[in-house]
XYZ file of C-alpha atoms in Angstrom:
742
model
C -16.592 -15.065 -18.862
C -15.032 -17.957 -16.962
C -12.869 -17.108 -13.945
C -9.484 -18.636 -14.769
C -8.671 -19.056 -11.052
C -11.829 -21.000 -10.268
C -13.349 -24.180 -11.682
C -16.522 -23.842 -13.716
C -18.543 -26.808 -12.483
C -21.811 -28.207 -13.780
C -23.449 -30.225 -11.004
C -26.102 -32.917 -10.964
C -28.128 -33.908 -7.870
C -30.165 -37.104 -7.703
C -32.533 -37.794 -4.803
C -34.129 -41.237 -4.680
C -36.513 -42.746 -2.149
C -33.601 -44.280 -0.263
C -30.609 -42.009 -0.824
C -29.005 -38.980 -2.418
C -25.899 -38.439 -4.563
C -24.383 -35.651 -6.591
C -21.703 -35.377 -9.264
C -19.925 -32.384 -10.739
C -17.773 -31.761 -13.778
C -15.699 -28.953 -15.277
C -15.862 -29.549 -19.023
C -13.055 -27.032 -19.577
C -10.610 -29.145 -17.536
C -12.184 -32.607 -17.755
C -12.361 -33.039 -13.961
C -15.321 -35.213 -12.954
C -16.279 -36.074 -9.360
C -19.033 -37.958 -7.608
C -20.147 -38.162 -3.984
C -22.906 -39.906 -2.058
C -24.617 -38.312 0.934
C -23.628 -40.167 4.105
C -25.868 -38.523 6.712
C -29.640 -38.525 7.129
C -29.721 -34.733 6.902
C -29.511 -34.444 3.106
C -30.376 -30.729 3.034
C -27.498 -29.783 5.329
C -25.026 -32.045 3.505
C -26.085 -30.774 0.075
C -25.883 -27.127 1.242
C -22.414 -27.482 2.746
C -20.970 -29.362 -0.215
C -22.489 -27.110 -2.858
C -21.117 -24.004 -1.129
C -17.691 -25.687 -1.110
C -17.917 -26.780 -4.769
C -19.494 -23.489 -5.900
C -21.088 -24.785 -9.134
C -22.055 -22.483 -11.991
C -25.141 -24.539 -12.869
C -27.182 -27.237 -11.117
C -29.455 -29.861 -12.681
C -31.523 -32.387 -10.726
C -34.449 -34.766 -10.826
C -37.932 -33.585 -9.818
C -37.719 -35.073 -6.318
C -34.432 -33.228 -5.640
C -35.867 -29.935 -6.905
C -38.816 -30.258 -4.542
C -36.549 -31.093 -1.596
C -33.646 -28.678 -2.179
C -35.013 -25.944 -4.459
C -35.817 -23.638 -1.545
C -32.688 -24.155 0.563
C -31.457 -20.928 2.231
C -28.228 -21.034 0.180
C -30.382 -20.993 -2.974
C -32.711 -18.238 -1.710
C -29.728 -16.051 -0.821
C -28.140 -16.810 -4.207
C -25.029 -18.289 -2.603
C -25.446 -21.103 -5.156
C -27.516 -21.164 -8.387
C -31.114 -22.368 -8.602
C -31.871 -26.089 -9.027
C -33.090 -26.837 -12.573
C -35.103 -30.007 -13.144
C -33.658 -31.972 -16.093
C -35.615 -34.593 -18.024
C -36.640 -37.430 -15.711
C -35.679 -40.253 -18.085
C -32.014 -39.183 -17.757
C -32.290 -40.140 -14.078
C -32.941 -43.850 -14.653
C -30.417 -46.594 -13.961
C -30.547 -47.921 -17.544
C -30.044 -44.570 -19.289
C -27.443 -43.362 -16.787
C -25.400 -46.540 -17.148
C -25.589 -46.256 -20.937
C -24.327 -42.650 -20.816
C -21.336 -43.658 -18.668
C -20.480 -46.679 -20.846
C -20.662 -44.586 -24.030
C -18.510 -41.816 -22.561
C -15.716 -44.101 -21.374
C -16.019 -46.790 -24.033
C -16.553 -49.654 -21.574
C -18.976 -52.570 -21.503
C -19.354 -52.610 -17.703
C -18.892 -50.216 -14.781
C -16.624 -52.621 -12.909
C -13.536 -50.453 -13.449
C -15.123 -47.436 -11.745
C -15.186 -46.516 -8.058
C -18.788 -45.410 -8.567
C -20.818 -48.443 -7.602
C -23.984 -47.371 -5.756
C -27.077 -46.732 -7.856
C -27.685 -43.135 -6.736
C -24.147 -42.085 -7.721
C -24.339 -43.900 -11.059
C -27.595 -42.083 -11.895
C -26.219 -38.663 -10.834
C -23.121 -39.205 -13.029
C -25.018 -40.582 -16.027
C -27.582 -37.756 -15.999
C -24.799 -35.168 -15.864
C -23.007 -36.754 -18.844
C -26.299 -36.822 -20.791
C -26.877 -33.128 -20.037
C -23.325 -32.148 -21.017
C -23.529 -34.094 -24.258
C -26.912 -32.560 -25.104
C -25.681 -28.991 -24.502
C -22.169 -29.299 -25.946
C -22.983 -31.482 -28.954
C -19.537 -33.004 -29.212
C -17.506 -35.928 -27.863
C -16.132 -35.164 -24.394
C -12.701 -36.715 -24.953
C -11.125 -34.727 -22.107
C -13.399 -36.403 -19.520
C -11.399 -39.563 -18.951
C -12.372 -40.737 -15.449
C -14.742 -40.266 -12.505
C -13.203 -39.591 -9.092
C -15.374 -40.878 -6.255
C -15.044 -38.500 -3.312
C -15.486 -40.059 0.134
C -16.612 -37.924 3.076
C -13.908 -39.214 5.424
C -11.108 -38.372 2.950
C -11.393 -34.682 3.790
C -11.932 -32.407 6.757
C -15.524 -31.181 6.560
C -15.800 -27.431 6.209
C -19.440 -26.404 6.193
C -20.829 -23.178 4.740
C -20.476 -21.408 8.116
C -16.822 -22.354 8.527
C -15.947 -21.241 4.976
C -17.778 -17.952 5.542
C -16.804 -17.196 9.154
C -13.134 -18.000 8.664
C -13.117 -16.006 5.383
C -11.273 -18.776 3.590
C -11.892 -17.644 -0.001
C -13.477 -14.190 0.289
C -14.303 -11.518 2.844
C -17.790 -11.294 4.312
C -17.699 -7.515 4.072
C -17.394 -7.113 0.300
C -17.056 -10.642 -1.151
C -13.573 -9.785 -2.450
C -10.575 -12.139 -2.404
C -8.336 -9.515 -0.802
C -7.949 -10.260 2.899
C -9.011 -13.921 2.660
C -6.732 -16.858 3.455
C -6.806 -17.833 -0.245
C -5.578 -14.356 -1.182
C -2.664 -14.724 1.237
C -1.635 -18.219 0.118
C -2.090 -17.683 -3.622
C 1.291 -16.848 -5.091
C 0.737 -19.275 -7.962
C 2.107 -18.573 -11.437
C -0.544 -20.415 -13.470
C -4.339 -20.431 -13.565
C -4.439 -24.198 -13.025
C -2.170 -23.847 -9.989
C -4.555 -21.225 -8.555
C -7.546 -23.562 -9.045
C -5.658 -26.436 -7.444
C -4.662 -24.313 -4.438
C -8.316 -23.316 -3.911
C -9.315 -26.979 -4.033
C -6.654 -27.958 -1.467
C -7.765 -25.147 0.850
C -11.453 -26.118 0.759
C -10.697 -29.850 1.024
C -8.087 -30.360 3.773
C -6.958 -33.984 3.994
C -7.593 -36.394 6.863
C -4.926 -38.950 5.987
C -1.626 -38.363 7.813
C 0.507 -39.935 5.057
C -1.180 -37.901 2.304
C -0.700 -34.661 4.269
C 2.990 -35.423 4.853
C 3.330 -36.344 1.160
C 2.396 -32.717 0.356
C 4.389 -31.229 3.246
C 7.525 -33.066 2.072
C 7.236 -31.279 -1.274
C 6.668 -27.872 0.329
C 9.652 -28.447 2.622
C 11.972 -29.405 -0.243
C 11.012 -26.278 -2.184
C 11.190 -24.195 1.023
C 14.799 -25.282 1.555
C 15.834 -25.438 -2.123
C 16.128 -21.768 -3.114
C 17.678 -22.441 -6.539
C 15.148 -25.149 -7.416
C 12.221 -23.047 -6.187
C 13.162 -19.834 -8.020
C 13.969 -21.755 -11.219
C 10.638 -23.575 -11.133
C 8.701 -20.346 -10.515
C 10.516 -18.624 -13.391
C 9.576 -21.428 -15.791
C 6.010 -21.724 -14.480
C 5.393 -18.053 -15.265
C 5.602 -18.839 -19.004
C 2.957 -21.562 -18.887
C -0.606 -20.845 -19.988
C -3.711 -22.743 -18.907
C -2.775 -26.016 -20.624
C -5.464 -27.865 -18.635
C -8.218 -25.736 -20.192
C -6.569 -26.103 -23.602
C -7.512 -29.802 -23.216
C -11.152 -28.689 -23.072
C -10.680 -26.560 -26.185
C -9.033 -29.471 -28.016
C -11.909 -31.758 -27.003
C -14.519 -29.295 -28.279
C -12.565 -28.480 -31.477
C -12.229 -24.852 -30.376
C -8.448 -24.474 -30.549
C -7.483 -21.554 -32.760
C -4.034 -20.844 -34.310
C -2.983 -18.462 -31.521
C -4.003 -21.041 -28.874
C -1.743 -23.576 -30.599
C 1.231 -21.202 -30.553
C 0.672 -20.351 -26.868
C 0.298 -24.062 -26.075
C 3.587 -24.816 -27.812
C 5.359 -22.017 -25.929
C 3.934 -23.377 -22.666
C 5.033 -26.940 -23.448
C 8.500 -25.650 -24.266
C 8.944 -24.854 -20.538
C 8.303 -28.467 -19.482
C 11.824 -29.865 -20.181
C 13.438 -27.092 -18.079
C 11.073 -27.900 -15.190
C 11.868 -31.624 -15.483
C 15.566 -30.761 -15.388
C 15.082 -28.720 -12.200
C 13.183 -31.637 -10.627
C 15.930 -34.107 -11.511
C 17.205 -35.629 -8.277
C 14.269 -34.357 -6.167
C 14.142 -36.188 -2.835
C 10.441 -35.924 -1.908
C 8.035 -38.465 -3.386
C 5.546 -35.811 -4.506
C 8.142 -33.910 -6.581
C 9.391 -37.210 -8.037
C 5.793 -38.040 -9.023
C 5.318 -34.578 -10.551
C 8.460 -35.169 -12.647
C 7.190 -38.594 -13.799
C 3.825 -37.178 -14.851
C 5.228 -34.367 -17.000
C 5.484 -35.668 -20.572
C 7.965 -34.593 -23.255
C 5.907 -32.842 -25.950
C 8.829 -31.907 -28.255
C 7.237 -33.740 -31.224
C 3.982 -31.783 -30.836
C 5.873 -28.511 -30.373
C 7.863 -29.220 -33.558
C 4.637 -29.777 -35.506
C 3.025 -26.557 -34.234
C 6.173 -24.439 -34.626
C 6.793 -25.643 -38.185
C 3.144 -25.273 -39.216
C 1.881 -22.039 -37.615
C 3.411 -18.584 -37.815
C 4.666 -17.392 -34.413
C 4.139 -13.619 -34.658
C 0.756 -11.876 -34.747
C -0.966 -15.238 -34.993
C -4.685 -14.798 -35.745
C -7.423 -16.153 -33.456
C -9.655 -17.223 -36.377
C -9.102 -19.680 -39.198
C -11.513 -18.203 -41.774
C -9.132 -15.565 -43.163
C -6.129 -17.875 -43.486
C -2.601 -16.550 -43.513
C -1.397 -18.468 -40.437
C 0.308 -21.545 -41.939
C 4.066 -21.110 -42.377
C 5.640 -20.848 -45.811
C 7.369 -24.089 -46.708
C 5.050 -26.312 -44.666
C 2.899 -27.395 -47.657
C 4.011 -27.220 -51.319
C 0.522 -26.870 -52.809
C -0.304 -24.045 -50.392
C 2.920 -22.285 -51.371
C 1.981 -22.659 -55.089
C -1.522 -21.248 -54.541
C -0.117 -18.322 -52.596
C 2.419 -17.735 -55.357
C -0.387 -17.640 -57.932
C -2.202 -15.007 -55.914
C 0.806 -12.852 -55.110
C 2.428 -13.162 -58.590
C -0.733 -12.769 -60.681
C 0.426 -9.459 -62.263
C 3.738 -11.001 -63.341
C 1.973 -14.058 -64.785
C -0.414 -11.845 -66.792
C 2.438 -9.632 -68.008
C 4.366 -12.718 -69.142
C 1.343 -14.055 -71.029
C 0.734 -10.643 -72.647
C 4.340 -10.547 -73.884
C 4.124 -14.118 -75.266
C 0.853 -13.343 -77.134
C 2.295 -10.176 -78.674
C 5.260 -12.143 -79.974
C 3.105 -15.051 -81.195
C 0.516 -12.896 -83.019
C 2.611 -9.929 -84.057
C -0.014 -7.607 -82.534
C 2.207 -5.005 -80.870
C -0.529 -3.189 -78.878
C -2.298 -6.371 -77.630
C -3.125 -6.078 -73.957
C -4.610 -8.278 -71.226
C -7.051 -6.512 -68.876
C -9.835 -7.220 -66.388
C -13.329 -6.024 -65.457
C -15.925 -7.343 -63.032
C -18.450 -8.311 -65.747
C -16.232 -10.289 -68.127
C -13.254 -11.124 -65.942
C -9.862 -11.292 -67.758
C -9.764 -10.650 -71.559
C -7.385 -9.909 -74.461
C -8.089 -6.594 -76.244
C -7.070 -6.007 -79.894
C -7.650 -2.698 -81.775
C -9.496 -2.818 -85.109
C -6.313 -1.976 -87.037
C -4.827 -5.412 -86.011
C -8.046 -7.468 -86.376
C -6.651 -9.375 -89.341
C -3.824 -10.802 -87.187
C -6.134 -12.370 -84.556
C -5.418 -16.157 -84.439
C -8.156 -18.779 -84.834
C -7.937 -19.960 -81.156
C -9.111 -16.511 -79.928
C -12.803 -16.592 -78.968
C -14.657 -13.243 -79.373
C -16.197 -12.030 -76.102
C -17.179 -8.392 -76.772
C -17.136 -5.898 -79.659
C -16.405 -2.228 -78.982
C -16.275 0.843 -81.262
C -12.524 0.724 -81.851
C -11.547 -2.747 -80.674
C -12.477 -6.374 -80.032
C -12.112 -8.377 -76.811
C -11.208 -12.083 -76.820
C -10.617 -15.010 -74.448
C -8.366 -18.080 -74.815
C -8.280 -21.434 -73.013
C -4.926 -20.524 -71.482
C -6.251 -17.182 -70.164
C -9.400 -18.889 -68.836
C -7.269 -21.372 -66.932
C -5.023 -18.632 -65.530
C -8.068 -16.542 -64.601
C -9.574 -19.467 -62.715
C -6.317 -20.054 -60.862
C -5.879 -16.382 -59.963
C -9.491 -15.865 -58.839
C -9.801 -19.153 -56.944
C -6.285 -19.374 -55.504
C -7.219 -17.276 -52.462
C -10.263 -19.410 -51.608
C -8.356 -22.588 -52.351
C -5.479 -21.429 -50.140
C -7.869 -20.643 -47.289
C -9.604 -24.020 -47.678
C -6.265 -25.812 -47.752
C -5.071 -23.921 -44.646
C -8.250 -24.981 -42.861
C -7.648 -28.630 -43.855
C -4.068 -28.421 -42.591
C -5.270 -26.884 -39.332
C -7.926 -29.615 -38.926
C -5.115 -32.165 -39.225
C -3.219 -30.289 -36.482
C -6.364 -30.356 -34.307
C -6.649 -34.115 -34.930
C -3.002 -34.522 -33.882
C -3.693 -32.505 -30.722
C -6.559 -34.837 -29.778
C -4.064 -37.702 -29.560
C -2.232 -35.780 -26.827
C -5.232 -34.967 -24.584
C -4.546 -37.574 -21.885
C -0.804 -36.938 -21.445
C -1.499 -33.190 -21.618
C -4.116 -33.464 -18.867
C -1.793 -35.563 -16.718
C 1.071 -33.115 -17.235
C -1.169 -30.097 -16.571
C -2.322 -31.536 -13.262
C 1.284 -32.267 -12.304
C 2.200 -28.663 -13.168
C -0.804 -27.422 -11.114
C 0.390 -29.478 -8.130
C 3.955 -28.170 -8.506
C 2.691 -24.580 -8.779
C 0.634 -25.031 -5.590
C 3.609 -26.472 -3.688
C 5.840 -23.627 -4.907
C 3.241 -21.038 -3.860
C 2.980 -22.532 -0.360
C 6.795 -22.635 -0.104
C 7.098 -18.982 -1.153
C 4.489 -17.847 1.398
C 6.113 -19.964 4.126
C 9.570 -18.566 3.364
C 8.389 -14.972 3.139
C 6.320 -15.088 6.343
C 8.500 -17.309 8.519
C 6.137 -20.298 8.761
C 7.102 -23.730 10.111
C 6.286 -27.256 9.068
C 3.565 -28.652 11.359
C 3.931 -32.086 12.886
C 0.813 -34.065 11.948
C -0.327 -36.405 14.719
C -3.093 -38.977 15.039
C -6.723 -38.024 15.792
C -7.232 -37.394 19.494
C -3.661 -36.199 20.104
C -2.957 -32.772 21.583
C -3.397 -29.653 19.457
C -0.264 -27.814 20.530
C 0.713 -24.546 18.833
C 3.618 -22.502 20.185
C 3.802 -18.872 19.123
C 0.832 -19.045 16.761
C -0.160 -16.049 14.632
C -3.154 -15.106 12.484
C -1.745 -15.366 8.925
C -3.944 -12.708 7.303
C -4.063 -10.170 10.167
C -0.274 -10.412 10.395
C 0.046 -9.724 6.656
C -2.383 -6.805 6.510
C -1.925 -5.047 9.865
C 1.542 -3.702 9.150
C 2.495 -3.897 12.818
C 4.229 -6.631 14.793
C 1.762 -9.409 15.533
C 1.635 -10.666 19.144
C 1.967 -14.460 18.964
C 0.119 -16.789 21.336
C 0.256 -20.454 22.299
C -2.655 -22.868 22.179
C -2.943 -26.233 23.913
C -6.032 -28.374 23.437
C -6.134 -32.043 24.373
C -8.614 -34.749 25.287
C -7.855 -34.522 28.982
C -7.326 -31.352 31.039
C -7.607 -28.808 28.211
C -10.637 -29.838 26.182
C -12.619 -26.609 26.487
C -10.855 -23.258 26.807
C -13.115 -20.506 28.202
C -11.627 -17.268 26.848
C -12.626 -13.969 28.450
C -11.564 -10.397 27.866
C -12.909 -7.164 26.402
C -14.086 -6.513 22.863
C -11.286 -5.541 20.464
C -8.721 -7.303 22.680
C -8.173 -10.153 20.199
C -10.352 -13.101 21.336
C -11.850 -13.685 17.885
C -8.477 -13.295 16.177
C -6.930 -15.851 18.546
C -9.685 -18.395 17.974
C -9.755 -17.938 14.210
C -5.978 -18.197 13.906
C -5.996 -21.636 15.512
C -8.775 -22.841 13.199
C -6.823 -21.489 10.200
C -3.615 -23.155 11.414
C -5.469 -26.509 11.589
C -6.865 -26.060 8.059
C -3.503 -24.919 6.646
C -1.717 -27.888 8.224
C -4.169 -30.437 6.812
C -4.177 -28.905 3.337
C -0.395 -29.440 3.282
C 0.838 -25.935 4.129
C 3.410 -24.680 6.597
C 1.820 -22.660 9.417
C 2.412 -19.297 11.160
C 3.937 -20.454 14.457
C 7.241 -21.294 16.130
C 6.152 -24.940 16.332
C 2.890 -26.819 15.836
C 1.599 -30.312 16.610
C -1.704 -30.738 14.795
C -3.856 -33.847 15.268
C -6.048 -34.972 12.370
C -9.273 -32.996 12.782
C -12.396 -34.375 11.116
C -14.360 -31.135 11.075
C -14.052 -27.457 11.993
C -17.213 -25.844 13.361
C -17.593 -22.111 13.851
C -20.211 -19.951 15.565
C -18.970 -16.434 15.125
C -20.702 -13.090 14.976
C -24.349 -12.130 14.793
C -26.471 -11.846 11.680
C -30.196 -11.707 11.049
C -31.710 -13.832 8.337
C -34.580 -11.474 7.560
C -35.565 -13.226 4.332
C -36.433 -16.346 6.323
C -37.886 -14.396 9.247
C -35.104 -15.645 11.484
C -33.766 -13.395 14.218
C -30.096 -13.154 15.102
C -30.721 -15.398 18.084
C -32.573 -18.041 16.037
C -29.720 -18.117 13.499
C -27.251 -18.469 16.375
C -29.177 -21.287 18.027
C -29.593 -23.113 14.687
C -25.823 -23.051 14.251
C -25.236 -24.175 17.842
C -27.736 -27.033 17.376
C -25.905 -28.194 14.243
C -22.590 -28.175 16.134
C -23.922 -30.119 19.120
C -25.578 -32.701 16.856
C -22.686 -33.236 14.439
C -19.411 -32.590 16.270
C -17.253 -35.541 17.325
C -14.387 -35.975 19.755
C -12.004 -35.244 16.841
C -13.651 -31.957 15.811
C -12.400 -28.435 16.478
C -15.078 -26.023 17.743
C -14.725 -22.255 17.588
C -17.578 -20.619 19.503
C -17.806 -16.880 19.980
C -20.358 -15.238 22.285
C -22.901 -18.063 22.467
C -26.133 -16.849 24.069
C -25.562 -13.122 23.534
C -28.642 -12.763 21.352
C -31.127 -13.044 24.199
C -31.566 -11.844 27.797
C -28.622 -12.155 30.182
C -30.178 -14.915 32.285
C -31.318 -16.945 29.255
C -28.040 -16.393 27.441
C -25.869 -17.331 30.384
C -27.962 -20.439 31.027
C -27.658 -21.570 27.406
C -23.923 -20.840 27.238
C -23.405 -22.714 30.511
C -25.374 -25.760 29.298
C -23.551 -25.755 25.936
C -20.148 -25.782 27.692
C -21.325 -28.612 29.954
C -22.544 -30.680 26.984
C -19.373 -30.160 24.940
C -17.077 -30.913 27.888
C -18.981 -33.963 29.164
C -20.633 -35.463 26.073
C -19.022 -34.308 22.819
C -15.514 -33.940 24.272
C -14.376 -31.991 21.198
C -11.455 -29.567 21.323
C -13.176 -26.224 21.884
C -12.290 -22.531 21.977
C -15.176 -20.755 23.695
C -14.993 -16.948 23.877
C -17.512 -15.232 26.129
C -18.390 -12.076 28.021
C -20.168 -14.187 30.640
C -17.436 -14.177 33.270
C -19.638 -16.468 35.328
C -18.568 -19.331 33.023
C -15.051 -19.115 34.439
C -16.464 -20.763 37.585
C -16.725 -24.009 35.579
C -12.979 -24.607 35.808
C -12.521 -27.144 38.585
C -16.221 -28.057 38.430
C -16.321 -29.676 34.963
C -13.407 -31.842 33.812
C -11.426 -30.487 30.883
C -12.534 -26.833 31.221
C -9.730 -24.298 31.549
C -9.860 -20.499 31.792
C -7.831 -18.156 29.597
C -7.974 -14.396 29.272
C -6.723 -11.726 26.906
C -4.597 -9.320 28.915
C -5.334 -5.597 29.092
C -3.850 -2.704 31.031
C -5.837 0.128 32.528
C -4.008 3.457 32.505
C -5.743 6.599 33.824
C -9.214 5.176 33.207
C -8.302 4.175 29.631
C -7.671 0.630 28.439
C -4.615 -0.687 26.511
C -4.906 -4.070 24.749
C -1.820 -6.263 25.201
C -3.272 -9.047 22.968
C -1.547 -11.739 25.027
C -3.499 -14.809 26.125
C -2.701 -16.143 29.594
C -4.223 -18.557 32.102
C -6.982 -17.159 34.255
C -10.226 -15.287 33.884
C -10.909 -11.628 33.177
C -12.771 -10.091 36.081
C -14.531 -7.596 33.873
C -15.216 -6.799 30.216
C -14.056 -3.176 30.016
C -17.097 -2.636 27.814
C -17.665 0.849 29.213
C -14.018 1.793 28.556
C -14.328 0.513 24.974
C -17.536 2.568 24.586
C -15.560 5.574 25.776
C -12.829 4.879 23.205
C -15.528 4.765 20.534
C -16.657 8.288 21.462
C -19.775 7.602 23.573
C -20.460 10.779 25.644
C -18.847 10.899 29.108
C -22.212 11.406 30.841
C -23.443 8.098 29.408
C -20.313 6.081 30.329
C -20.290 7.607 33.827
C -23.925 6.592 34.383
C -23.164 3.119 32.949
C -20.486 2.616 35.629
C -23.015 3.459 38.362
C -25.519 0.948 36.973
C -22.789 -1.710 36.618
C -21.919 -1.459 40.343
C -25.565 -2.006 41.277
C -25.874 -5.073 39.035
C -22.600 -6.604 40.210
C -23.873 -6.729 43.806
C -26.432 -9.359 42.755
C -24.036 -12.259 42.118
C -25.676 -15.084 40.186
C -22.582 -17.179 39.715
C -22.659 -18.868 43.093
C -26.232 -20.042 42.460
C -25.242 -21.585 39.106
C -22.254 -23.449 40.538
C -24.301 -24.636 43.516
C -27.068 -25.906 41.225
C -24.534 -27.790 39.095
C -22.844 -29.346 42.177
C -26.247 -30.209 43.662
C -27.171 -31.952 40.428
C -23.924 -33.948 40.571
C -24.634 -34.941 44.191
C -28.106 -36.144 43.205
C -26.589 -38.223 40.422
C -24.059 -39.751 42.850
C -26.816 -40.422 45.387
C -28.894 -42.289 42.837
C -25.839 -44.293 41.758
C -25.160 -45.371 45.386
C -28.814 -46.302 45.894
C -28.685 -48.430 42.751
C -25.545 -50.229 43.956
C -27.110 -51.003 47.380
C -30.362 -52.266 45.816
C -28.444 -54.617 43.517
C -26.399 -56.153 46.370
C -27.365 -59.749 47.249
C -26.739 -59.779 51.052
C -27.346 -63.545 51.453
C -24.523 -64.521 49.095
C -22.007 -61.815 50.142
C -18.950 -62.923 52.118
C -17.525 -60.720 54.928
C -14.535 -59.846 52.744
C -16.795 -58.884 49.798
C -18.913 -56.764 52.195
C -15.803 -54.838 53.298
C -14.858 -54.263 49.639
C -18.380 -53.051 48.890
C -18.342 -50.540 51.809
C -14.941 -49.282 50.588
C -16.403 -48.783 47.095
C -19.369 -46.797 48.504
C -17.009 -44.614 50.519
C -15.005 -43.909 47.365
C -18.189 -42.905 45.543
C -19.163 -40.549 48.364
C -15.708 -38.946 48.335
């Protein structure tokens, strides 16, 4: 069965010699999208997008199956297998024909989809849908071309590590960010909210367009509660469009649709005078369906409406005169036969004449032998018995035919009437789709407003890319909701200058991961158009959130924890930009201390000096805290703890500075590790701490910098033309060299 809170997408992937594109469609809602790969790493881009889209079925050409059929996300059944569809569907000519036929156009000029790969992916998908559904797809009315820079990129790791839509532990919604934010009243609102969450916007005006709507509903208690009350009576009108398109609407669906549409005028009334543009647009896009409601309400019975049309009995009395007559024939058959029997007795004078019925002969008139002489000439003998004769007349034949066929005729007529209602519904598909999407948007805005009001969230200020990420009193939305205890809020300041890379130290269980995740979630919430859990928040447009959290083996692919970790780190270093947000937890912990520290150190250097992305870097390598003051943009932060009588208390507050130790042994003690073991561990720790490696690392880094400076000065001197240098220019040059040495 289809999950009403999630889209049911069919997806088509086309890989050519020069490019790759994919398109996806939910035939139950009519939504149709297309996207072209924009990087050279098709496998990574396909994996990330397919995890985000979460299709139910994937078709592709042979080349795509060979390239992507064994992707890790397929092997681990995160997404379905790639199924090769007939190759001739993936030709420009056939694909273009499929699109033109679907949308009734003679050219593709009106569509955003212009590149050949995208056209072929779309056309092949339409061909496949038409072949499997065998009916006109009238609810698919347009193709939306999705551009990569329209949305923040959330790869498979970010979606998983930040537990955006489900928990890693049990794959359940409970405890995910989606679970927290979803207070929607309709199925289409729930699907829309999920889409917003997985596709945060990167356009400041579009984000504020949504935030304006959330703010108006946040402040307008009467409007908000009235809208929610009316939304609760609305069924999945968007998926009814799919049923109408496929001729699958049944009588009960029609009644529920009418009841849903009856809530629209009240919602429009509540939106009257709305100040925000988004709520004004929602109001404009909700159509008045009173004419359709009148047709359905007058035609179909409202109580105990059947879900099938074969048995009839669902068209209202008074809607069709002929149907009423046929029903009257069926229900009054005994009276009609009694009336005829009385008339025939009077006409013939046969006092004991009776009209009866059996399965072999049907209806007949029976006359006893004593009255045989009175039988009129228009009686036709049908059967002779010992003491009586049975006859039939033209009038009785006609009445018999009416009585026996009235039920079938009534059912056939009801079906014809219902087919006319279905035809009428098809005329409303486009306005119904438009209205449904407006209702879904309104439901999403109302849900975000309810959550913000209930949990004391604030509207974030959206700033331009590269501006400071400045959160005051930030909280982890889900931990706060579930923990049941007061959440300790923390600030976060990341900019492109002094605070590019925050090195966060502190013991396990102290809250490093929670702190880092909460800031990533706040960024995603802000860009999806949600208020955020903080006292105030300035959020710059972030192009991509990268995460490297936790350790997991990939045994199926023979990849160790450390290899998985390094693969993720490599992806981050290769793809992150200055406008990305990086959340890195315990880089280098999967190998030996020296190797791990070296890698972590080099990664911090690269991010701070080359990538220059805003980065939260949690580590147990306290040696990394020496990088503050050595590498520009690196700042130290620690999670505070208190040691009382050899035990450790977590204060969960983040402050400037570096933790001087990890309290790992104390945490082991809290976990129940025997005292003898923890005591011995402390002895070993003292021995190891006497061999300080940090100084060597810092010295090597500074030495490297000096060498670089030295080579720069040498280059300057070599390039100087002494013969053409004036005394004044020589003085300036010496001053420049001195500055470089300093």
